[in-house]
mmCIF file of C-alpha atoms in Angstrom:
data_model
loop_
_atom_site.group_PDB
_atom_site.id
_atom_site.type_symbol
_atom_site.label_atom_id
_atom_site.label_comp_id
_atom_site.label_asym_id
_atom_site.label_seq_id
_atom_site.Cartn_x
_atom_site.Cartn_y
_atom_site.Cartn_z
ATOM 1 C CA UNK Q 1 -17.251 148.963 -25.192
ATOM 2 C CA UNK Q 2 -20.597 149.208 -23.484
ATOM 3 C CA UNK Q 3 -21.582 145.628 -22.650
ATOM 4 C CA UNK Q 4 -25.259 146.588 -22.623
ATOM 5 C CA UNK Q 5 -25.104 147.176 -26.386
ATOM 6 C CA UNK Q 6 -24.363 143.469 -26.911
ATOM 7 C CA UNK Q 7 -27.732 142.500 -25.420
ATOM 8 C CA UNK Q 8 -30.619 141.973 -27.820
ATOM 9 C CA UNK Q 9 -33.219 144.700 -27.570
ATOM 10 C CA UNK Q 10 -35.828 143.866 -24.956
ATOM 11 C CA UNK Q 11 -39.476 143.618 -26.019
ATOM 12 C CA UNK Q 12 -41.307 146.826 -25.252
ATOM 13 C CA UNK Q 13 -43.474 147.119 -22.175
ATOM 14 C CA UNK Q 14 -46.443 147.724 -24.473
ATOM 15 C CA UNK Q 15 -45.815 144.336 -26.125
ATOM 16 C CA UNK Q 16 -45.654 142.614 -22.739
ATOM 17 C CA UNK Q 17 -48.888 144.264 -21.593
ATOM 18 C CA UNK Q 18 -50.722 143.386 -24.802
ATOM 19 C CA UNK Q 19 -49.662 139.762 -24.425
ATOM 20 C CA UNK Q 20 -50.726 139.714 -20.791
ATOM 21 C CA UNK Q 21 -54.143 141.164 -21.648
ATOM 22 C CA UNK Q 22 -54.708 138.378 -24.163
ATOM 23 C CA UNK Q 23 -53.783 135.703 -21.644
ATOM 24 C CA UNK Q 24 -54.806 137.182 -18.327
ATOM 25 C CA UNK Q 25 -57.504 134.606 -17.617
ATOM 26 C CA UNK Q 26 -55.109 131.678 -17.902
ATOM 27 C CA UNK Q 27 -51.798 133.223 -16.867
ATOM 28 C CA UNK Q 28 -52.698 135.386 -13.890
ATOM 29 C CA UNK Q 29 -51.967 133.249 -10.808
ATOM 30 C CA UNK Q 30 -53.531 133.491 -7.422
ATOM 31 C CA UNK Q 31 -51.338 135.586 -5.151
ATOM 32 C CA UNK Q 32 -50.830 132.670 -2.767
ATOM 33 C CA UNK Q 33 -49.431 130.678 -5.706
ATOM 34 C CA UNK Q 34 -47.077 133.475 -6.718
ATOM 35 C CA UNK Q 35 -45.839 133.927 -3.183
ATOM 36 C CA UNK Q 36 -46.029 130.553 -1.397
ATOM 37 C CA UNK Q 37 -45.081 130.147 2.235
ATOM 38 C CA UNK Q 38 -45.197 132.462 5.236
ATOM 39 C CA UNK Q 39 -42.203 134.564 4.177
ATOM 40 C CA UNK Q 40 -43.177 135.006 0.518
ATOM 41 C CA UNK Q 41 -46.796 136.114 0.660
ATOM 42 C CA UNK Q 42 -48.104 139.150 -1.142
ATOM 43 C CA UNK Q 43 -50.266 141.051 1.321
ATOM 44 C CA UNK Q 44 -52.377 142.934 -1.205
ATOM 45 C CA UNK Q 45 -55.620 141.922 0.471
ATOM 46 C CA UNK Q 46 -54.378 141.675 4.052
ATOM 47 C CA UNK Q 47 -53.884 144.170 6.834
ATOM 48 C CA UNK Q 48 -51.610 144.042 9.875
ATOM 49 C CA UNK Q 49 -53.135 141.656 12.360
ATOM 50 C CA UNK Q 50 -54.750 139.453 9.698
ATOM 51 C CA UNK Q 51 -53.619 135.843 9.604
ATOM 52 C CA UNK Q 52 -50.829 135.587 7.053
ATOM 53 C CA UNK Q 53 -49.664 139.204 7.246
ATOM 54 C CA UNK Q 54 -47.305 139.067 10.192
ATOM 55 C CA UNK Q 55 -46.661 135.322 10.345
ATOM 56 C CA UNK Q 56 -44.361 133.825 12.936
ATOM 57 C CA UNK Q 57 -41.279 135.455 14.357
ATOM 58 C CA UNK Q 58 -38.249 134.955 12.092
ATOM 59 C CA UNK Q 59 -35.208 133.628 13.906
ATOM 60 C CA UNK Q 60 -31.914 135.402 13.258
ATOM 61 C CA UNK Q 61 -29.394 132.727 12.328
ATOM 62 C CA UNK Q 62 -26.240 134.786 12.030
ATOM 63 C CA UNK Q 63 -24.301 137.295 14.071
ATOM 64 C CA UNK Q 64 -23.566 140.797 12.807
ATOM 65 C CA UNK Q 65 -20.156 141.346 11.189
ATOM 66 C CA UNK Q 66 -17.714 143.555 13.072
ATOM 67 C CA UNK Q 67 -18.038 146.257 10.407
ATOM 68 C CA UNK Q 68 -21.785 146.462 11.050
ATOM 69 C CA UNK Q 69 -21.221 146.770 14.797
ATOM 70 C CA UNK Q 70 -18.649 149.512 14.312
ATOM 71 C CA UNK Q 71 -20.936 151.523 12.031
ATOM 72 C CA UNK Q 72 -23.830 151.178 14.483
ATOM 73 C CA UNK Q 73 -21.603 152.308 17.353
ATOM 74 C CA UNK Q 74 -20.276 155.236 15.320
ATOM 75 C CA UNK Q 75 -23.821 156.272 14.451
ATOM 76 C CA UNK Q 76 -24.962 156.128 18.066
ATOM 77 C CA UNK Q 77 -21.935 158.069 19.302
ATOM 78 C CA UNK Q 78 -22.264 160.614 16.499
ATOM 79 C CA UNK Q 79 -25.930 161.187 17.285
ATOM 80 C CA UNK Q 80 -25.192 161.584 20.989
ATOM 81 C CA UNK Q 81 -22.392 164.041 20.217
ATOM 82 C CA UNK Q 82 -24.676 166.077 17.943
ATOM 83 C CA UNK Q 83 -27.391 166.255 20.594
ATOM 84 C CA UNK Q 84 -24.805 167.327 23.143
ATOM 85 C CA UNK Q 85 -23.468 170.038 20.829
ATOM 86 C CA UNK Q 86 -26.987 171.317 20.151
ATOM 87 C CA UNK Q 87 -27.757 171.546 23.882
ATOM 88 C CA UNK Q 88 -24.492 173.377 24.480
ATOM 89 C CA UNK Q 89 -25.187 175.791 21.608
ATOM 90 C CA UNK Q 90 -28.564 176.666 23.133
ATOM 91 C CA UNK Q 91 -27.255 176.841 26.698
ATOM 92 C CA UNK Q 92 -24.437 179.258 25.843
ATOM 93 C CA UNK Q 93 -26.847 181.974 24.718
ATOM 94 C CA UNK Q 94 -26.532 185.008 27.011
ATOM 95 C CA UNK Q 95 -30.179 185.563 27.950
ATOM 96 C CA UNK Q 96 -33.211 183.436 28.746
ATOM 97 C CA UNK Q 97 -35.053 184.897 25.770
ATOM 98 C CA UNK Q 98 -32.212 183.981 23.453
ATOM 99 C CA UNK Q 99 -32.102 180.469 24.878
ATOM 100 C CA UNK Q 100 -35.841 180.032 24.261
ATOM 101 C CA UNK Q 101 -35.566 181.424 20.734
ATOM 102 C CA UNK Q 102 -32.617 179.192 19.857
ATOM 103 C CA UNK Q 103 -34.333 176.192 21.412
ATOM 104 C CA UNK Q 104 -37.531 176.808 19.446
ATOM 105 C CA UNK Q 105 -35.532 177.268 16.269
ATOM 106 C CA UNK Q 106 -33.671 174.034 16.896
ATOM 107 C CA UNK Q 107 -36.938 172.172 17.493
ATOM 108 C CA UNK Q 108 -38.463 173.477 14.263
ATOM 109 C CA UNK Q 109 -35.292 172.671 12.348
ATOM 110 C CA UNK Q 110 -35.274 169.151 13.783
ATOM 111 C CA UNK Q 111 -38.851 168.549 12.658
ATOM 112 C CA UNK Q 112 -37.981 169.850 9.191
ATOM 113 C CA UNK Q 113 -34.895 167.646 9.036
ATOM 114 C CA UNK Q 114 -36.852 164.530 9.974
ATOM 115 C CA UNK Q 115 -39.552 165.368 7.431
ATOM 116 C CA UNK Q 116 -36.847 165.789 4.790
ATOM 117 C CA UNK Q 117 -35.408 162.390 5.716
ATOM 118 C CA UNK Q 118 -38.798 160.734 5.267
ATOM 119 C CA UNK Q 119 -39.354 162.395 1.893
ATOM 120 C CA UNK Q 120 -35.818 161.558 0.812
ATOM 121 C CA UNK Q 121 -36.328 157.916 1.748
ATOM 122 C CA UNK Q 122 -39.373 157.888 -0.521
ATOM 123 C CA UNK Q 123 -37.518 159.350 -3.502
ATOM 124 C CA UNK Q 124 -34.682 156.853 -3.062
ATOM 125 C CA UNK Q 125 -37.042 153.902 -2.486
ATOM 126 C CA UNK Q 126 -39.094 154.794 -5.562
ATOM 127 C CA UNK Q 127 -35.957 155.000 -7.696
ATOM 128 C CA UNK Q 128 -34.431 151.757 -6.435
ATOM 129 C CA UNK Q 129 -37.710 149.835 -6.767
ATOM 130 C CA UNK Q 130 -38.483 151.031 -10.266
ATOM 131 C CA UNK Q 131 -35.539 151.879 -12.483
ATOM 132 C CA UNK Q 132 -32.856 149.194 -12.113
ATOM 133 C CA UNK Q 133 -34.467 146.215 -13.882
ATOM 134 C CA UNK Q 134 -33.983 142.494 -14.361
ATOM 135 C CA UNK Q 135 -30.987 142.326 -16.740
ATOM 136 C CA UNK Q 136 -32.720 140.467 -19.570
ATOM 137 C CA UNK Q 137 -35.588 142.969 -19.525
ATOM 138 C CA UNK Q 138 -33.509 146.150 -19.255
ATOM 139 C CA UNK Q 139 -33.067 147.962 -22.542
ATOM 140 C CA UNK Q 140 -29.589 149.059 -23.681
ATOM 141 C CA UNK Q 141 -28.462 151.955 -21.532
ATOM 142 C CA UNK Q 142 -30.971 151.277 -18.744
ATOM 143 C CA UNK Q 143 -29.956 150.455 -15.197
ATOM 144 C CA UNK Q 144 -30.197 146.823 -14.134
ATOM 145 C CA UNK Q 145 -29.383 144.571 -11.194
ATOM 146 C CA UNK Q 146 -25.931 144.178 -12.792
ATOM 147 C CA UNK Q 147 -25.174 147.908 -12.664
ATOM 148 C CA UNK Q 148 -22.205 148.476 -10.320
ATOM 149 C CA UNK Q 149 -23.099 149.631 -6.798
ATOM 150 C CA UNK Q 150 -26.730 150.518 -7.460
ATOM 151 C CA UNK Q 151 -27.681 147.137 -8.947
ATOM 152 C CA UNK Q 152 -27.153 145.082 -5.810
ATOM 153 C CA UNK Q 153 -29.023 147.636 -3.728
ATOM 154 C CA UNK Q 154 -31.940 147.538 -6.156
ATOM 155 C CA UNK Q 155 -32.088 143.751 -6.145
ATOM 156 C CA UNK Q 156 -32.139 143.666 -2.342
ATOM 157 C CA UNK Q 157 -35.015 146.142 -2.245
ATOM 158 C CA UNK Q 158 -36.961 144.364 -4.969
ATOM 159 C CA UNK Q 159 -36.527 140.868 -3.514
ATOM 160 C CA UNK Q 160 -38.321 142.173 -0.422
ATOM 161 C CA UNK Q 161 -41.551 142.426 -2.425
ATOM 162 C CA UNK Q 162 -41.501 138.654 -2.785
ATOM 163 C CA UNK Q 163 -39.942 137.733 0.571
ATOM 164 C CA UNK Q 164 -41.421 140.279 2.936
ATOM 165 C CA UNK Q 165 -39.850 138.864 6.111
ATOM 166 C CA UNK Q 166 -36.310 138.772 4.747
ATOM 167 C CA UNK Q 167 -35.260 141.871 6.684
ATOM 168 C CA UNK Q 168 -35.554 139.916 9.922
ATOM 169 C CA UNK Q 169 -33.132 137.154 8.919
ATOM 170 C CA UNK Q 170 -30.164 139.294 9.921
ATOM 171 C CA UNK Q 171 -29.512 141.287 13.119
ATOM 172 C CA UNK Q 172 -31.151 144.692 13.415
ATOM 173 C CA UNK Q 173 -27.855 146.571 13.099
ATOM 174 C CA UNK Q 174 -27.215 144.778 9.806
ATOM 175 C CA UNK Q 175 -30.425 146.352 8.479
ATOM 176 C CA UNK Q 176 -29.000 149.762 9.388
ATOM 177 C CA UNK Q 177 -25.585 149.174 7.839
ATOM 178 C CA UNK Q 178 -26.233 149.970 4.125
ATOM 179 C CA UNK Q 179 -27.263 153.560 4.879
ATOM 180 C CA UNK Q 180 -25.365 153.861 8.142
ATOM 181 C CA UNK Q 181 -21.973 153.386 6.508
ATOM 182 C CA UNK Q 182 -22.548 156.740 4.792
ATOM 183 C CA UNK Q 183 -24.401 158.578 7.569
ATOM 184 C CA UNK Q 184 -22.027 158.108 10.499
ATOM 185 C CA UNK Q 185 -19.358 160.334 8.934
ATOM 186 C CA UNK Q 186 -21.902 163.103 8.405
ATOM 187 C CA UNK Q 187 -22.960 162.889 12.037
ATOM 188 C CA UNK Q 188 -19.332 163.082 13.148
ATOM 189 C CA UNK Q 189 -18.684 166.125 10.961
ATOM 190 C CA UNK Q 190 -21.850 167.795 12.215
ATOM 191 C CA UNK Q 191 -20.856 167.233 15.833
ATOM 192 C CA UNK Q 192 -17.459 168.783 15.180
ATOM 193 C CA UNK Q 193 -18.259 171.708 12.903
ATOM 194 C CA UNK Q 194 -21.952 172.690 13.033
ATOM 195 C CA UNK Q 195 -22.188 176.483 13.433
ATOM 196 C CA UNK Q 196 -25.452 176.744 15.386
ATOM 197 C CA UNK Q 197 -28.204 174.775 17.097
ATOM 198 C CA UNK Q 198 -30.654 174.912 14.182
ATOM 199 C CA UNK Q 199 -28.142 173.425 11.745
ATOM 200 C CA UNK Q 200 -27.177 170.790 14.302
ATOM 201 C CA UNK Q 201 -30.806 169.830 14.913
ATOM 202 C CA UNK Q 202 -31.762 169.700 11.235
ATOM 203 C CA UNK Q 203 -28.681 167.720 10.279
ATOM 204 C CA UNK Q 204 -28.993 165.293 13.185
ATOM 205 C CA UNK Q 205 -32.656 164.626 12.445
ATOM 206 C CA UNK Q 206 -32.027 164.157 8.722
ATOM 207 C CA UNK Q 207 -28.978 161.913 9.048
ATOM 208 C CA UNK Q 208 -30.422 160.044 12.014
ATOM 209 C CA UNK Q 209 -33.684 159.441 10.177
ATOM 210 C CA UNK Q 210 -31.844 158.162 7.115
ATOM 211 C CA UNK Q 211 -29.710 155.925 9.345
ATOM 212 C CA UNK Q 212 -32.830 154.472 10.984
ATOM 213 C CA UNK Q 213 -34.961 154.069 7.836
ATOM 214 C CA UNK Q 214 -34.429 150.356 7.303
ATOM 215 C CA UNK Q 215 -34.880 149.720 11.017
ATOM 216 C CA UNK Q 216 -38.241 151.470 10.915
ATOM 217 C CA UNK Q 217 -39.055 149.433 7.815
ATOM 218 C CA UNK Q 218 -38.159 146.208 9.602
ATOM 219 C CA UNK Q 219 -40.443 147.021 12.533
ATOM 220 C CA UNK Q 220 -43.430 147.315 10.183
ATOM 221 C CA UNK Q 221 -43.016 143.630 9.339
ATOM 222 C CA UNK Q 222 -42.159 142.239 12.762
ATOM 223 C CA UNK Q 223 -45.119 140.611 14.548
ATOM 224 C CA UNK Q 224 -43.810 141.925 17.856
ATOM 225 C CA UNK Q 225 -41.344 144.815 17.465
ATOM 226 C CA UNK Q 226 -39.095 145.710 20.403
ATOM 227 C CA UNK Q 227 -40.367 148.205 22.959
ATOM 228 C CA UNK Q 228 -38.392 151.071 21.414
ATOM 229 C CA UNK Q 229 -39.907 150.276 18.015
ATOM 230 C CA UNK Q 230 -43.454 150.206 19.375
ATOM 231 C CA UNK Q 231 -42.863 153.492 21.194
ATOM 232 C CA UNK Q 232 -41.467 155.205 18.092
ATOM 233 C CA UNK Q 233 -44.385 153.940 16.016
ATOM 234 C CA UNK Q 234 -46.847 155.193 18.614
ATOM 235 C CA UNK Q 235 -45.399 158.713 18.746
ATOM 236 C CA UNK Q 236 -44.937 158.948 14.972
ATOM 237 C CA UNK Q 237 -41.151 158.696 14.785
ATOM 238 C CA UNK Q 238 -41.251 155.317 13.021
ATOM 239 C CA UNK Q 239 -43.560 154.066 10.290
ATOM 240 C CA UNK Q 240 -46.669 152.186 11.358
ATOM 241 C CA UNK Q 241 -47.579 148.752 10.050
ATOM 242 C CA UNK Q 242 -50.841 150.121 8.699
ATOM 243 C CA UNK Q 243 -49.027 152.769 6.680
ATOM 244 C CA UNK Q 244 -46.447 150.422 5.192
ATOM 245 C CA UNK Q 245 -48.712 147.548 4.246
ATOM 246 C CA UNK Q 246 -50.126 149.719 1.441
ATOM 247 C CA UNK Q 247 -46.734 149.585 -0.287
ATOM 248 C CA UNK Q 248 -46.945 145.797 -0.469
ATOM 249 C CA UNK Q 249 -50.183 145.891 -2.416
ATOM 250 C CA UNK Q 250 -49.404 145.111 -6.041
ATOM 251 C CA UNK Q 251 -48.106 146.831 -8.112
ATOM 252 C CA UNK Q 252 -45.926 148.160 -5.257
ATOM 253 C CA UNK Q 253 -46.474 151.672 -6.571
ATOM 254 C CA UNK Q 254 -47.202 153.832 -3.500
ATOM 255 C CA UNK Q 255 -46.174 154.562 0.096
ATOM 256 C CA UNK Q 256 -42.442 154.584 -0.576
ATOM 257 C CA UNK Q 257 -41.470 156.757 2.426
ATOM 258 C CA UNK Q 258 -40.161 154.547 5.238
ATOM 259 C CA UNK Q 259 -38.641 156.737 7.974
ATOM 260 C CA UNK Q 260 -41.998 157.476 9.596
ATOM 261 C CA UNK Q 261 -44.235 157.569 6.522
ATOM 262 C CA UNK Q 262 -45.544 161.060 7.252
ATOM 263 C CA UNK Q 263 -45.498 161.995 3.550
ATOM 264 C CA UNK Q 264 -47.205 158.870 2.233
ATOM 265 C CA UNK Q 265 -50.872 159.919 2.559
ATOM 266 C CA UNK Q 266 -50.408 163.345 0.968
ATOM 267 C CA UNK Q 267 -48.185 162.022 -1.840
ATOM 268 C CA UNK Q 268 -50.656 159.258 -2.644
ATOM 269 C CA UNK Q 269 -53.657 161.582 -2.464
ATOM 270 C CA UNK Q 270 -52.038 163.908 -5.004
ATOM 271 C CA UNK Q 271 -50.716 161.123 -7.289
ATOM 272 C CA UNK Q 272 -47.218 162.492 -6.738
ATOM 273 C CA UNK Q 273 -45.421 159.335 -7.816
ATOM 274 C CA UNK Q 274 -47.378 159.085 -11.060
ATOM 275 C CA UNK Q 275 -46.550 162.717 -11.856
ATOM 276 C CA UNK Q 276 -42.906 162.072 -10.912
ATOM 277 C CA UNK Q 277 -42.774 159.023 -13.197
ATOM 278 C CA UNK Q 278 -44.370 160.947 -16.038
ATOM 279 C CA UNK Q 279 -41.796 163.730 -15.715
ATOM 280 C CA UNK Q 280 -38.881 161.269 -15.667
ATOM 281 C CA UNK Q 281 -40.285 159.495 -18.722
ATOM 282 C CA UNK Q 282 -40.659 162.717 -20.679
ATOM 283 C CA UNK Q 283 -37.084 163.764 -19.852
ATOM 284 C CA UNK Q 284 -35.252 160.422 -20.092
ATOM 285 C CA UNK Q 285 -37.610 157.945 -21.762
ATOM 286 C CA UNK Q 286 -37.174 155.554 -18.815
ATOM 287 C CA UNK Q 287 -40.232 153.532 -17.797
ATOM 288 C CA UNK Q 288 -40.532 152.396 -14.150
ATOM 289 C CA UNK Q 289 -41.307 148.837 -13.085
ATOM 290 C CA UNK Q 290 -44.661 150.053 -11.777
ATOM 291 C CA UNK Q 291 -45.743 150.660 -15.383
ATOM 292 C CA UNK Q 292 -46.081 146.926 -15.876
ATOM 293 C CA UNK Q 293 -49.511 147.772 -14.506
ATOM 294 C CA UNK Q 294 -51.188 149.451 -17.510
ATOM 295 C CA UNK Q 295 -53.433 151.587 -15.321
ATOM 296 C CA UNK Q 296 -50.453 153.029 -13.454
ATOM 297 C CA UNK Q 297 -48.779 153.919 -16.745
ATOM 298 C CA UNK Q 298 -51.873 155.498 -18.266
ATOM 299 C CA UNK Q 299 -52.576 157.518 -15.122
ATOM 300 C CA UNK Q 300 -48.973 158.759 -15.067
ATOM 301 C CA UNK Q 301 -49.226 159.847 -18.695
ATOM 302 C CA UNK Q 302 -52.584 161.539 -18.150
ATOM 303 C CA UNK Q 303 -54.418 159.129 -20.445
ATOM 304 C CA UNK Q 304 -57.059 158.127 -17.871
ATOM 305 C CA UNK Q 305 -58.662 159.787 -14.866
ATOM 306 C CA UNK Q 306 -58.184 158.689 -11.273
ATOM 307 C CA UNK Q 307 -61.743 157.353 -11.267
ATOM 308 C CA UNK Q 308 -61.044 155.238 -14.353
ATOM 309 C CA UNK Q 309 -57.819 154.033 -12.760
ATOM 310 C CA UNK Q 310 -59.618 152.877 -9.613
ATOM 311 C CA UNK Q 311 -62.405 151.190 -11.562
ATOM 312 C CA UNK Q 312 -59.848 149.169 -13.528
ATOM 313 C CA UNK Q 313 -57.839 147.940 -10.544
ATOM 314 C CA UNK Q 314 -58.968 144.278 -10.525
ATOM 315 C CA UNK Q 315 -58.223 143.771 -14.238
ATOM 316 C CA UNK Q 316 -54.961 145.716 -14.243
ATOM 317 C CA UNK Q 317 -53.753 143.921 -11.137
ATOM 318 C CA UNK Q 318 -54.158 140.573 -12.913
ATOM 319 C CA UNK Q 319 -52.124 141.880 -15.837
ATOM 320 C CA UNK Q 320 -49.374 143.031 -13.480
ATOM 321 C CA UNK Q 321 -49.344 139.654 -11.728
ATOM 322 C CA UNK Q 322 -49.119 137.889 -15.064
ATOM 323 C CA UNK Q 323 -46.167 140.002 -16.200
ATOM 324 C CA UNK Q 324 -44.292 139.517 -12.930
ATOM 325 C CA UNK Q 325 -44.760 135.777 -13.049
ATOM 326 C CA UNK Q 326 -43.860 135.480 -16.734
ATOM 327 C CA UNK Q 327 -40.667 137.481 -16.196
ATOM 328 C CA UNK Q 328 -39.326 135.034 -13.607
ATOM 329 C CA UNK Q 329 -38.500 137.998 -11.386
ATOM 330 C CA UNK Q 330 -39.042 136.237 -8.072
ATOM 331 C CA UNK Q 331 -36.780 133.325 -8.959
ATOM 332 C CA UNK Q 332 -34.123 135.585 -10.486
ATOM 333 C CA UNK Q 333 -33.932 137.655 -7.297
ATOM 334 C CA UNK Q 334 -33.336 134.727 -4.962
ATOM 335 C CA UNK Q 335 -29.508 134.831 -5.184
ATOM 336 C CA UNK Q 336 -29.613 138.253 -3.540
ATOM 337 C CA UNK Q 337 -31.853 136.908 -0.821
ATOM 338 C CA UNK Q 338 -29.471 134.054 -0.059
ATOM 339 C CA UNK Q 339 -26.386 136.121 -0.740
ATOM 340 C CA UNK Q 340 -27.295 138.504 2.064
ATOM 341 C CA UNK Q 341 -27.442 135.614 4.540
ATOM 342 C CA UNK Q 342 -24.161 134.153 3.305
ATOM 343 C CA UNK Q 343 -22.393 137.507 3.551
ATOM 344 C CA UNK Q 344 -23.460 137.860 7.158
ATOM 345 C CA UNK Q 345 -22.674 134.230 7.965
ATOM 346 C CA UNK Q 346 -19.137 134.536 6.617
ATOM 347 C CA UNK Q 347 -18.407 137.334 9.081
ATOM 348 C CA UNK Q 348 -20.271 135.852 12.030
ATOM 349 C CA UNK Q 349 -18.457 135.231 15.309
ATOM 350 C CA UNK Q 350 -17.353 131.602 15.625
#
């Protein structure tokens, strides 16, 4: 039996929005009230460097579990092995011209692979932020935070909207672990079996970028990232603070790419995510969390123009805030916030 069928049908999003419109003046809280404290602020009206955006450095209280250390080591060794194989594949070419051609091809393939990783991170981030929902709001058949495997991942991504500094409460390699536990095996296979330098470069850049994504994300929130993070941000290999802060503007509906964010401006400029949401809705009937903002929904469905959407932002933002607060989302997500710390603590070195 499908347990979801035992749940009462959730009120429609249209009903929620209509109720919020009627009560927006009294229900819509100030953002500081919704997100009290230095680690729970919404940064909709702040930019990196403003007081309240970065806050103080968060102290890591727990050590990384052995499994996290092993995955990080495997990823580093796999990447090094792939780079070594790529160099060897170029070097073994019989002529200088062939070496140059293979090297140029590998470079182009690497750039393409890294770009694909950034775009892929956006597609995944958009999905995980928007489609698994709070269980009492999810309709029968919809994904929720209780859905096996994907539910916990969704809750950990969504709690970050309310507790923006949570990534820093665990060691850096623990941020890399959720994706790294899948990527290290791909890097190992690539190092062993890749047929040519272009494939090696593309695969290494894609898998390495996916491995690093949450690390790049973490650096956008740290007041003082490590030297390697600052360097990668400066040269465009990691996402900048300025690029990522846009994602944290309610309704958390843009700038989903987190490897280096190269796709974010063009995707936003072309309303890609609204078109993507509209297509998914027409095929599956699923409504994303971002549609709690009525302007986002109407733009995605082609019911208003971009100009109308922008003109309505202040009013629609209040409606979104009201719906988020009324749903109890922030409070309901807190077990995942604390659960992450407890999981790491239980495996910490004594």
